[in-house]
GROMACS .gro file of N, CA, C and O in nm:
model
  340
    1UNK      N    1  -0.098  -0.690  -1.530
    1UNK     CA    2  -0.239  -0.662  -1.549
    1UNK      C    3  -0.322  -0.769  -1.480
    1UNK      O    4  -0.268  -0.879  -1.469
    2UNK      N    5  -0.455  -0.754  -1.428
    2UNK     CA    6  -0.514  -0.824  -1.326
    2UNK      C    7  -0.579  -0.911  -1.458
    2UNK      O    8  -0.604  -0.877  -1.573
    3UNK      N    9  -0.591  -1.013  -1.399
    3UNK     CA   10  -0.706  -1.113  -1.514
    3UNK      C   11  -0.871  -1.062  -1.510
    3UNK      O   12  -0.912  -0.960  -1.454
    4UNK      N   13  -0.934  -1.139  -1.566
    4UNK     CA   14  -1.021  -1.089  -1.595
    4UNK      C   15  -1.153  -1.087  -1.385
    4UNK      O   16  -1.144  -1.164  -1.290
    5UNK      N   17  -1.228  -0.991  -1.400
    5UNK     CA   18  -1.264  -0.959  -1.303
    5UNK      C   19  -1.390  -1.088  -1.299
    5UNK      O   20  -1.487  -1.086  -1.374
    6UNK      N   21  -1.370  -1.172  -1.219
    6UNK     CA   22  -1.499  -1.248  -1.223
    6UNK      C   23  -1.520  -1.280  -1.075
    6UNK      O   24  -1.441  -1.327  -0.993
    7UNK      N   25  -1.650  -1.242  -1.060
    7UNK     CA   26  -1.718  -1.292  -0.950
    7UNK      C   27  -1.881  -1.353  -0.946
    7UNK      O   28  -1.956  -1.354  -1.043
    8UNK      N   29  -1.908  -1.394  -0.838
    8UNK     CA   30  -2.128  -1.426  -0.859
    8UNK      C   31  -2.156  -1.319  -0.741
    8UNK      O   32  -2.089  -1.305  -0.638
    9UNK      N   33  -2.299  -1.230  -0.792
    9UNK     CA   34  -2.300  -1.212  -0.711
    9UNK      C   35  -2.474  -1.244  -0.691
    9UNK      O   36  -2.540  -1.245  -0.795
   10UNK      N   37  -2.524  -1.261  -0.600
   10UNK     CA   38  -2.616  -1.294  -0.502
   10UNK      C   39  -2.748  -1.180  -0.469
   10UNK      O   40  -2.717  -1.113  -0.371
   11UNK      N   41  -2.863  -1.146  -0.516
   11UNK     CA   42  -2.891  -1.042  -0.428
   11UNK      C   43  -2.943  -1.082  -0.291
   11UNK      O   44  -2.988  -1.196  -0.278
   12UNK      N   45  -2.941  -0.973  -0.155
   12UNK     CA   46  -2.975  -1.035  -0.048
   12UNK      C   47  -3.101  -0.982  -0.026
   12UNK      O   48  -3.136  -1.009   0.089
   13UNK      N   49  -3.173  -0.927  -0.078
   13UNK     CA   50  -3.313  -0.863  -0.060
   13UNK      C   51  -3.379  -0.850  -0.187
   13UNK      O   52  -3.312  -0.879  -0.286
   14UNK      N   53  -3.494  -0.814  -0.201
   14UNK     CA   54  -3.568  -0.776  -0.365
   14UNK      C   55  -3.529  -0.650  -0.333
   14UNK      O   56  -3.462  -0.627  -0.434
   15UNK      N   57  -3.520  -0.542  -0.261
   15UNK     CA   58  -3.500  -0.406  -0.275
   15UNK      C   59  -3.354  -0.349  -0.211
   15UNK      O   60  -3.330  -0.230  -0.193
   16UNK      N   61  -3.281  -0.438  -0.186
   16UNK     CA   62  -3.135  -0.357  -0.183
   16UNK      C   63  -3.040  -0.482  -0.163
   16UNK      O   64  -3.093  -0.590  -0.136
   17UNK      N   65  -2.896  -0.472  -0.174
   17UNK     CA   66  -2.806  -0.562  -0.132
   17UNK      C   67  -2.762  -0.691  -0.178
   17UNK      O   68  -2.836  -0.780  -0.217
   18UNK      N   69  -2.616  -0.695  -0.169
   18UNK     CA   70  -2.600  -0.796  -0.254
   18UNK      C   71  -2.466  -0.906  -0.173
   18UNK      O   72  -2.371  -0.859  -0.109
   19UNK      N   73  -2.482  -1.009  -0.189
   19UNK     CA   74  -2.346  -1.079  -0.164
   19UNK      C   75  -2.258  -1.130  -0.280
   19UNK      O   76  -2.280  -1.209  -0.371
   20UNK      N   77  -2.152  -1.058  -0.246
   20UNK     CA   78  -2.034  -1.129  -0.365
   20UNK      C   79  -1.934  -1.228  -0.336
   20UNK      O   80  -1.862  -1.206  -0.239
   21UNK      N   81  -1.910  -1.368  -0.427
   21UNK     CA   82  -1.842  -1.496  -0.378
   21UNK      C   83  -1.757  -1.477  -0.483
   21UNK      O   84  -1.798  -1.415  -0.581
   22UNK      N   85  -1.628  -1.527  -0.479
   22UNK     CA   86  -1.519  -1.572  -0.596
   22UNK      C   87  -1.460  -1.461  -0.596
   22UNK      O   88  -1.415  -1.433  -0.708
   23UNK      N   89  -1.440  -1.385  -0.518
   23UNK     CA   90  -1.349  -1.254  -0.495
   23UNK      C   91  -1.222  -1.268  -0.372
   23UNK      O   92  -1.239  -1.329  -0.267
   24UNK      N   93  -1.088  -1.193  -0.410
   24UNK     CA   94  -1.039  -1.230  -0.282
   24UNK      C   95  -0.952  -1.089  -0.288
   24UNK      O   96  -0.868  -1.061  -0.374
   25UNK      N   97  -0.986  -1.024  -0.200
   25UNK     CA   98  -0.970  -0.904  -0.180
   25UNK      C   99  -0.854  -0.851  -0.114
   25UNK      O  100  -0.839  -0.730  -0.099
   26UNK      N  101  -0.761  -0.949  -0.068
   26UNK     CA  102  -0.659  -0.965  -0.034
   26UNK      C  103  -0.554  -0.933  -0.140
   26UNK      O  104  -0.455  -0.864  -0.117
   27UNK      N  105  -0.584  -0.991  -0.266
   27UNK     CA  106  -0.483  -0.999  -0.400
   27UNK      C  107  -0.553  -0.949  -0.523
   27UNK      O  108  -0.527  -0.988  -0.637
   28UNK      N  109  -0.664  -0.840  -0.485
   28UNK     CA  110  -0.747  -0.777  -0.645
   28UNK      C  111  -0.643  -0.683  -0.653
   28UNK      O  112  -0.552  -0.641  -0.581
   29UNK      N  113  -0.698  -0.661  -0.797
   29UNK     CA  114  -0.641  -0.515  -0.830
   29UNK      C  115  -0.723  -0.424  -0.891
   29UNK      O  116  -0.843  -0.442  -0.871
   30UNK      N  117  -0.684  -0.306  -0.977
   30UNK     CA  118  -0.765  -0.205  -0.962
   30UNK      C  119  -0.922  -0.202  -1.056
   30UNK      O  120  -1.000  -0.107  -1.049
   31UNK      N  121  -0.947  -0.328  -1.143
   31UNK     CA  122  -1.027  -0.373  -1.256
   31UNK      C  123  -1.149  -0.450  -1.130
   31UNK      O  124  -1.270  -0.438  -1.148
   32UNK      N  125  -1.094  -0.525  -1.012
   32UNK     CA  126  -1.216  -0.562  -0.931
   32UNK      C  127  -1.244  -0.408  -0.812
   32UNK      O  128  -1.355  -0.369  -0.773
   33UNK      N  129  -1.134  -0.357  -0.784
   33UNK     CA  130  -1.170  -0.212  -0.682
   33UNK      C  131  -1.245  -0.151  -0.765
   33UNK      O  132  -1.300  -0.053  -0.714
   34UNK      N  133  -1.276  -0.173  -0.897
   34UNK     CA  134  -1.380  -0.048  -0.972
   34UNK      C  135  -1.522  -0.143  -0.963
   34UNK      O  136  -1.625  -0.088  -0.924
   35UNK      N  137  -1.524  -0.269  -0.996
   35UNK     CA  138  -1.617  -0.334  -1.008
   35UNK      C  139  -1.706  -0.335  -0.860
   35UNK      O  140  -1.827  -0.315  -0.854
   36UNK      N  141  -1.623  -0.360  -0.753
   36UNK     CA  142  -1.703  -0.333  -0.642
   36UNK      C  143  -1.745  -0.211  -0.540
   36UNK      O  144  -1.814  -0.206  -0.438
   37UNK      N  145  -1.685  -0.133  -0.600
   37UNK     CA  146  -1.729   0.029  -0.585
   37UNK      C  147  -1.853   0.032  -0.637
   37UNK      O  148  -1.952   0.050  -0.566
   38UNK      N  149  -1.863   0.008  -0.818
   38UNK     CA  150  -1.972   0.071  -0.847
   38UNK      C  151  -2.043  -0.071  -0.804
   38UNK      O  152  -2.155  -0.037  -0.842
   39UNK      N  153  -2.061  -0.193  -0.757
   39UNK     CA  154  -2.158  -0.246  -0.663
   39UNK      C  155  -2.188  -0.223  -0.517
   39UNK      O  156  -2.253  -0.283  -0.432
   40UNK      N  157  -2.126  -0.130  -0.519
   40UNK     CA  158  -2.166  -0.099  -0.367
   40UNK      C  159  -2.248   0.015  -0.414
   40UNK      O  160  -2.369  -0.002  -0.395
   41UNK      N  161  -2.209   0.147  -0.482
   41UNK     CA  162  -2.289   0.236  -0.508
   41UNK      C  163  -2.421   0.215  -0.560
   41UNK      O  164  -2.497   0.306  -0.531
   42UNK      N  165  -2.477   0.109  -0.637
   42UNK     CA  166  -2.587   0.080  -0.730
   42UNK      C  167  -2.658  -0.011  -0.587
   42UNK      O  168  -2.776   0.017  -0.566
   43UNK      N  169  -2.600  -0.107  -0.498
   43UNK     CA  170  -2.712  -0.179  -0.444
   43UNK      C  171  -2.672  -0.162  -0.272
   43UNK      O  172  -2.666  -0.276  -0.227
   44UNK      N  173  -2.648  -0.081  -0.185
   44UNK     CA  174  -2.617  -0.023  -0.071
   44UNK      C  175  -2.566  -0.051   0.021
   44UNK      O  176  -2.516   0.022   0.107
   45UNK      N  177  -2.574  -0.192   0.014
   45UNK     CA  178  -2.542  -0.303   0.066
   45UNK      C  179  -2.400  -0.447   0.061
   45UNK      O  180  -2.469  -0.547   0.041
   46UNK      N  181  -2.312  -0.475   0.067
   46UNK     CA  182  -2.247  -0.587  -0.030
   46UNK      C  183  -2.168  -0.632   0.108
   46UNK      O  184  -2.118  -0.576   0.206
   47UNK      N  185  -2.186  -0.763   0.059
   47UNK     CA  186  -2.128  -0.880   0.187
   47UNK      C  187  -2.057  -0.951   0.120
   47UNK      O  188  -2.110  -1.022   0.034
   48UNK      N  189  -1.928  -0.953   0.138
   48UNK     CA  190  -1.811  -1.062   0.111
   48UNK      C  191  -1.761  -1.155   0.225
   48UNK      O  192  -1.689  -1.114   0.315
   49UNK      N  193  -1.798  -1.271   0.215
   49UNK     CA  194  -1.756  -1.331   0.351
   49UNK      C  195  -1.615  -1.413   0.286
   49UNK      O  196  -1.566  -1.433   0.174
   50UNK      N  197  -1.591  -1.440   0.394
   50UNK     CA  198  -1.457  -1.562   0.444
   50UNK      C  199  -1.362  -1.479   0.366
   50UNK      O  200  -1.320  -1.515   0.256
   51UNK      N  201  -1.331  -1.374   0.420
   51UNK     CA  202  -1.153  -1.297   0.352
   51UNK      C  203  -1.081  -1.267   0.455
   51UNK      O  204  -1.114  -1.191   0.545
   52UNK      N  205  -0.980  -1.324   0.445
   52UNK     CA  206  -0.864  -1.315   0.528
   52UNK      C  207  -0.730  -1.210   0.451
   52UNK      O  208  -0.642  -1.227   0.367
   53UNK      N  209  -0.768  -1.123   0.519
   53UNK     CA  210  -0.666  -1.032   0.522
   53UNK      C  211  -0.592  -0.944   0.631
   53UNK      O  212  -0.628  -0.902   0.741
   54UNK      N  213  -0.489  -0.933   0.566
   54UNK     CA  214  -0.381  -0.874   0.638
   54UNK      C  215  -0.387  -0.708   0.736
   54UNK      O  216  -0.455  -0.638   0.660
   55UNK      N  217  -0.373  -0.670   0.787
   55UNK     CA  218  -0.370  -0.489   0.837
   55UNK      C  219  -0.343  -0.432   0.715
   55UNK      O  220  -0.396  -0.329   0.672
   56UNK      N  221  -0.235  -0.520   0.642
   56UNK     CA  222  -0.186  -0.414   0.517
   56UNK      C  223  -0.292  -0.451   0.410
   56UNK      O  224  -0.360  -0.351   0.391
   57UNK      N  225  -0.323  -0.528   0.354
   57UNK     CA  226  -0.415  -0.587   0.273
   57UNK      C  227  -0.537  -0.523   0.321
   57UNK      O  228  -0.601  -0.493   0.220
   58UNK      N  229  -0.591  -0.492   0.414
   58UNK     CA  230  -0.770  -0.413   0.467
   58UNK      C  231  -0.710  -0.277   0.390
   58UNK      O  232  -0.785  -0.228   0.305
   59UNK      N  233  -0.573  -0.208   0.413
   59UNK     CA  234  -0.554  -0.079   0.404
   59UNK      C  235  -0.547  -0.036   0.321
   59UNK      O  236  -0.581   0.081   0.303
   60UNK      N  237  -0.473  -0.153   0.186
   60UNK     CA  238  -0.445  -0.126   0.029
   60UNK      C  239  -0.565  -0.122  -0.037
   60UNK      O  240  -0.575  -0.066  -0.146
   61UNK      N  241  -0.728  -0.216   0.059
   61UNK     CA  242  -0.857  -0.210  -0.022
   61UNK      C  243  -0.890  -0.104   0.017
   61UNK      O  244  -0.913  -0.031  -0.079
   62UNK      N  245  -0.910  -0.042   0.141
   62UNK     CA  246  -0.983   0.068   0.186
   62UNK      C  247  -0.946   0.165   0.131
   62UNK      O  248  -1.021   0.260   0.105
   63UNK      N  249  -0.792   0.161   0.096
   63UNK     CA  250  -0.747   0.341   0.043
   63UNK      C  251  -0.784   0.323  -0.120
   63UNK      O  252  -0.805   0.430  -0.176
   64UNK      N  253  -0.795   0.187  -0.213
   64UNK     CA  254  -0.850   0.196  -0.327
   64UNK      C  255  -1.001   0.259  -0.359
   64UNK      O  256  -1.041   0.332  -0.449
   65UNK      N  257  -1.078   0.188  -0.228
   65UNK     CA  258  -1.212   0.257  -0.247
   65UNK      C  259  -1.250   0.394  -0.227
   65UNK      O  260  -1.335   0.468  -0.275
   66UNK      N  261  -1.137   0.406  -0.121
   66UNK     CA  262  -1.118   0.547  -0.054
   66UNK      C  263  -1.125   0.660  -0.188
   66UNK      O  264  -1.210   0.746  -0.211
   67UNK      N  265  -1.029   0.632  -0.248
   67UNK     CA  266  -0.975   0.685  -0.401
   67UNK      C  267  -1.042   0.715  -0.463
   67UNK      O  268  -0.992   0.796  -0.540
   68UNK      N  269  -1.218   0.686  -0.498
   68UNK     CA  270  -1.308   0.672  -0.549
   68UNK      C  271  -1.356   0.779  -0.530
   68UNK      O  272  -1.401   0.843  -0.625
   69UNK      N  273  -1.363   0.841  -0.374
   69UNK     CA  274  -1.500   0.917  -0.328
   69UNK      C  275  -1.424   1.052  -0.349
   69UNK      O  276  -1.303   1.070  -0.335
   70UNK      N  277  -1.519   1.142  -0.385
   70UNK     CA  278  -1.519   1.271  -0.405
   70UNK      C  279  -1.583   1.377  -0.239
   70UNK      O  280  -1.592   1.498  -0.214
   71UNK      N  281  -1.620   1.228  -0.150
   71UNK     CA  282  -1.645   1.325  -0.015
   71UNK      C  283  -1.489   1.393   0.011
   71UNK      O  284  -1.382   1.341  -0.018
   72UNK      N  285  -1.510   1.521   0.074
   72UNK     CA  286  -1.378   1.592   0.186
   72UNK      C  287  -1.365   1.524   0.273
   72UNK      O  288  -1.467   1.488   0.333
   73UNK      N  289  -1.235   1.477   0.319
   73UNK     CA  290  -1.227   1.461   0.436
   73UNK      C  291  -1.279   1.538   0.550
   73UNK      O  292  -1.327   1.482   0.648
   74UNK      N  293  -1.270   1.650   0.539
   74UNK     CA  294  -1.321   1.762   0.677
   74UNK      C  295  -1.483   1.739   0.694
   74UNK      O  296  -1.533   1.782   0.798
   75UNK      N  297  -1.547   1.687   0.619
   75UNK     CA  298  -1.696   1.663   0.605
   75UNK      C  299  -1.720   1.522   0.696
   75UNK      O  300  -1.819   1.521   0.770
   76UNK      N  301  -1.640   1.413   0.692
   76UNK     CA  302  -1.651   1.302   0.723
   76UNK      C  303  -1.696   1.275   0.808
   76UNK      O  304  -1.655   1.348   0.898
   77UNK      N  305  -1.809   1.159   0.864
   77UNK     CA  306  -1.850   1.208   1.003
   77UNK      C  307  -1.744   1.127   1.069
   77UNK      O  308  -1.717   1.152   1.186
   78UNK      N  309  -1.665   1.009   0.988
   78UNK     CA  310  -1.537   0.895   1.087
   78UNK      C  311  -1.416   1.046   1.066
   78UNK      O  312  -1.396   1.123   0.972
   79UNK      N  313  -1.356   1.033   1.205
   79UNK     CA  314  -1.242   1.133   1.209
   79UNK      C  315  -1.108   1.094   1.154
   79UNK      O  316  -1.041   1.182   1.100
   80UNK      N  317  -1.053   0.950   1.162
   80UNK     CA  318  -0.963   0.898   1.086
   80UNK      C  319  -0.995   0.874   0.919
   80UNK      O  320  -0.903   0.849   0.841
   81UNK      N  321  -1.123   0.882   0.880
   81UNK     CA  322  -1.092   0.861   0.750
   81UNK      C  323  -0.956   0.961   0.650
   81UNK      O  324  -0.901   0.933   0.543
   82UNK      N  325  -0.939   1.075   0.738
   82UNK     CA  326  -0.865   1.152   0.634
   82UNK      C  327  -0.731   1.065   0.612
   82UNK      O  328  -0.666   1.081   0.509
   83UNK      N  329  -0.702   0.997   0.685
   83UNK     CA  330  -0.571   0.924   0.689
   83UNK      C  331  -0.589   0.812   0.524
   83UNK      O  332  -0.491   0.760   0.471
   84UNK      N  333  -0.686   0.801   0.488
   84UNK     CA  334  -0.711   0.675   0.410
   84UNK      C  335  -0.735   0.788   0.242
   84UNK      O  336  -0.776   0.736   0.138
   85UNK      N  337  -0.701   0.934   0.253
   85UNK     CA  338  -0.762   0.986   0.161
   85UNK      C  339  -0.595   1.065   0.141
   85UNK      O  340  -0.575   1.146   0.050
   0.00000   0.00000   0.00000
């Protein structure tokens, strides 16, 4: 089980966007992939800097968030996203 989800986050504007620090996205699991979904959905915007990750590590976050969305792939305007769904 992942520990507890803690991060700061930052807003980057008064009307949208946010930066999140104390996250490492390389080694979350599925308690921070929910936490920063629904911060991405609520503020439109979200900047995580300095993460070093792997091809496999970008792919294990992208297909978690991926997991989330209720878009079709056939709708998508990126043509590889179906690969991540």
């Amino acid at each position: 089980m992942e520990p507890s989800t803690q991060f700061t986050i930052r807003p980057l504007s008064d009307s949208f966007g946010v930066e999140l620090s104390g996250v490492d996205l390389a080694t979350c699991g599925p308690e921070t992939h929910r936490s920063v979904d629904e911060l991405f959905d609520r503020h439109g915007v979200m900047v995580i800097r300095d993460q070093l990750l792997s091809p496999e590590a970008q792919l294990r976050f992208t297909r978690a968030l991926a997991l989330r969305r209720t878009i079709p792939a056939k709708n998508s305007p990126i043509p590889t996203f179906r690969r991540f769904m």
